[in-house]
Structures are given as structure tokens and as C-alpha cells.
mmCIF file of C-alpha atoms in Angstrom:
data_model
loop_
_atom_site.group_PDB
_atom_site.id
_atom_site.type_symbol
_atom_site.label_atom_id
_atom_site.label_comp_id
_atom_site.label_asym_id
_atom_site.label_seq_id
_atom_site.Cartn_x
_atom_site.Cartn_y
_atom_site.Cartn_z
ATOM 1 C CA UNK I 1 -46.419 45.096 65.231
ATOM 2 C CA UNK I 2 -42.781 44.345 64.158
ATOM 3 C CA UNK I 3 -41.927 42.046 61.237
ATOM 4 C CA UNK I 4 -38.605 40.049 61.303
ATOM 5 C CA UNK I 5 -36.691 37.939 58.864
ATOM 6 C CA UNK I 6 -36.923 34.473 59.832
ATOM 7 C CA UNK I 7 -35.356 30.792 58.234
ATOM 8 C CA UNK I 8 -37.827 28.120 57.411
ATOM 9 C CA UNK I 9 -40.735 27.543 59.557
ATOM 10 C CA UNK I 10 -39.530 23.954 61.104
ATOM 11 C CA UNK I 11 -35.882 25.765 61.642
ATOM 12 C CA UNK I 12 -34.551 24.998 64.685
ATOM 13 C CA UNK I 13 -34.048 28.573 65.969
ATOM 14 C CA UNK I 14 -38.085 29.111 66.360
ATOM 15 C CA UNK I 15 -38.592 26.147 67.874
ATOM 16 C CA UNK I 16 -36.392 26.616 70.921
ATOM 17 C CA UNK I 17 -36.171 30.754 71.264
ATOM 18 C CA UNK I 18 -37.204 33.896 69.518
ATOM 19 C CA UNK I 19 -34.089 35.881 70.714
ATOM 20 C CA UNK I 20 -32.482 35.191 67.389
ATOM 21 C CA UNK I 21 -35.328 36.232 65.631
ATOM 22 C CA UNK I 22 -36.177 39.270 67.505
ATOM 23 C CA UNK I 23 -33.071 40.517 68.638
ATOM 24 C CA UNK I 24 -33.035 41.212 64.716
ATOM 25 C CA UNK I 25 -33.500 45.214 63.167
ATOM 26 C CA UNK I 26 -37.403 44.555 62.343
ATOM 27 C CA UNK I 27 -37.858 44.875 58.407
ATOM 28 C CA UNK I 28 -40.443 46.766 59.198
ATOM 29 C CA UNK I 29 -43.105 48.097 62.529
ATOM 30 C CA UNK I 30 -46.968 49.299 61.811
ATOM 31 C CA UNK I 31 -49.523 50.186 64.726
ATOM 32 C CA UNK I 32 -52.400 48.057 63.860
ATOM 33 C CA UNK I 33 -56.108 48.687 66.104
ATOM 34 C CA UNK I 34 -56.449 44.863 65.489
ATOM 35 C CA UNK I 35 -55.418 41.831 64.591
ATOM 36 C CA UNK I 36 -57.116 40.529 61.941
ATOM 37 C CA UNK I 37 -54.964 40.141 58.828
ATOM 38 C CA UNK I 38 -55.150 37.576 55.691
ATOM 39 C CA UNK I 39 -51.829 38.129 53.909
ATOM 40 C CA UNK I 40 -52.446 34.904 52.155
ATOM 41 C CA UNK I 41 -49.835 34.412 50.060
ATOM 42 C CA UNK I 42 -48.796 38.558 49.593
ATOM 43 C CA UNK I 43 -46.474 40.197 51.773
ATOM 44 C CA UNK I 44 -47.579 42.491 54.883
ATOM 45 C CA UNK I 45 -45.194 45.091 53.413
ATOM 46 C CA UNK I 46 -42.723 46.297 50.796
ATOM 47 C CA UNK I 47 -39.918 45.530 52.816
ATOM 48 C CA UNK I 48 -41.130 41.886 53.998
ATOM 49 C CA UNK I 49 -40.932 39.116 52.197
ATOM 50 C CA UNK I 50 -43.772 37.140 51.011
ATOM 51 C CA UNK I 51 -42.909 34.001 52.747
ATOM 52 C CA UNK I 52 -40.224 33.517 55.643
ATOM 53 C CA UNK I 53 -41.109 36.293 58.000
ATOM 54 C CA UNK I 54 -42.346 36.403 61.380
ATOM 55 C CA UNK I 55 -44.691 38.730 63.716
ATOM 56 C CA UNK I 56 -44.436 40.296 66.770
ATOM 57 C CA UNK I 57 -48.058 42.066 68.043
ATOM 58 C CA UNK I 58 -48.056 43.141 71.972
ATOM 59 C CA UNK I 59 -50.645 45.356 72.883
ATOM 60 C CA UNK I 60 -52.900 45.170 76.163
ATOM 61 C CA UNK I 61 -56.493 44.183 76.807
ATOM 62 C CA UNK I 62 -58.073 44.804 79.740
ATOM 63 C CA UNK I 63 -61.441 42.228 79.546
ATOM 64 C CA UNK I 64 -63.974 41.448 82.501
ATOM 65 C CA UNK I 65 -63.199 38.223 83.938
ATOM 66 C CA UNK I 66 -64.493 35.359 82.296
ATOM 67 C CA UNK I 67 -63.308 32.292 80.183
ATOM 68 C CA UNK I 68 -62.142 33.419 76.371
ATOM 69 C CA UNK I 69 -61.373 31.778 73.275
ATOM 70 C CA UNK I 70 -58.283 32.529 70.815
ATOM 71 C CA UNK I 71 -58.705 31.380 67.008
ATOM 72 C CA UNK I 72 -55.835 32.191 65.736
ATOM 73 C CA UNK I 73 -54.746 31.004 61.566
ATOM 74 C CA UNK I 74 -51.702 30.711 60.422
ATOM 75 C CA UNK I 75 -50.046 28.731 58.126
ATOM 76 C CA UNK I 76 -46.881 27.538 59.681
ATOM 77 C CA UNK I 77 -47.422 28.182 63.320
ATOM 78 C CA UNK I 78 -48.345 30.375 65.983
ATOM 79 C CA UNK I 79 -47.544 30.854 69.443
ATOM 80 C CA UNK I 80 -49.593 33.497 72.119
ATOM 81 C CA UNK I 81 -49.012 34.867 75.260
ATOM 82 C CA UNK I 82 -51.032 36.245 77.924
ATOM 83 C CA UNK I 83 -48.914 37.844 80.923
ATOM 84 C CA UNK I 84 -45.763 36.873 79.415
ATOM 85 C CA UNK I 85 -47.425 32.989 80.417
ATOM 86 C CA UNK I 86 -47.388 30.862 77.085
ATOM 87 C CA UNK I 87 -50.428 29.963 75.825
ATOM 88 C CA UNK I 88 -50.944 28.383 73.061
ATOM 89 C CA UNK I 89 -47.910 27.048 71.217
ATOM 90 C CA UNK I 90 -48.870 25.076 67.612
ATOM 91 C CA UNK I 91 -45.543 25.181 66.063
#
């Protein structure tokens, strides 16, 4: 996972294109086993802020075929992708 510096969640920036974002020095990159967090209203990390930050989590799954539900929470938006194919895009 890679954390980035980011301007306000409605900023124009995030909702055309990422590259701004993370073509960015990450403030800071953890191996997680999942992805299950609840920051709430603390910050993932002593280098990343609070509020105003944004997360990047690639990994691979290999499931057997079937149909599959993502839940993902967050509190300003959130977009997935599956074989680089978007999603789910709730910004």
C-alpha cells in the first residue's frame, strides 16, 4: 500500500486522473495481508496526515469463478479496479 498527499476530496485533480496524485514520492508504503482498515478520524501513519491523503493497494487474487461483492467504506470516495477495468467509481 502507498499513501500520497492529496488536495480536497471534490478537487478537480481526483476526479479526472490519479497521475498527479501518484506520480507523487508516497509519504509513506506498508505491506498489508488485507484490507480492512478503520482509520476513522487518526492517521494510517506518522508521516500521513490525518485527513487529505489518498491510498493505493494492488495486490492479486486469484478466486474460482463466480459472481462477488465489494463493500468498500470510505468517507470521501473510493474507486476499484479489477484487471486494470474500473469498477466501481463513487467519487
Amino acid at each position: 500500500m502507498k499513501f500520497y498527499a492529496r488536495q480536497s476530496p471534490t478537487s478537480p485533480e481526483l476526479l479526472r486522473d490519479w497521475n498527479p496524485i501518484i506520480g507523487q514520492t508516497p509519504l509513506k508504503e506498508q505491506t498489508a495481508t488485507a484490507i480492512d482498515f478503520r482509520w476513522e478520524k487518526r492517521a494510517p501513519g506518522e508521516s500521513v496526515p490525518a485527513d487529505h491523503f489518498a491510498t493505493v493497494a494492488t495486490g492479486t487474487v486469484v478466486l474460482p469463478a463466480g459472481q462477488y461483492r465489494l463493500h468498500p467504506v470510505a468517507n470521501n470516495g473510493v474507486r476499484g479496479f479489477l484487471d486494470d477495468q474500473k469498477v466501481l467509481d463513487r467519487w
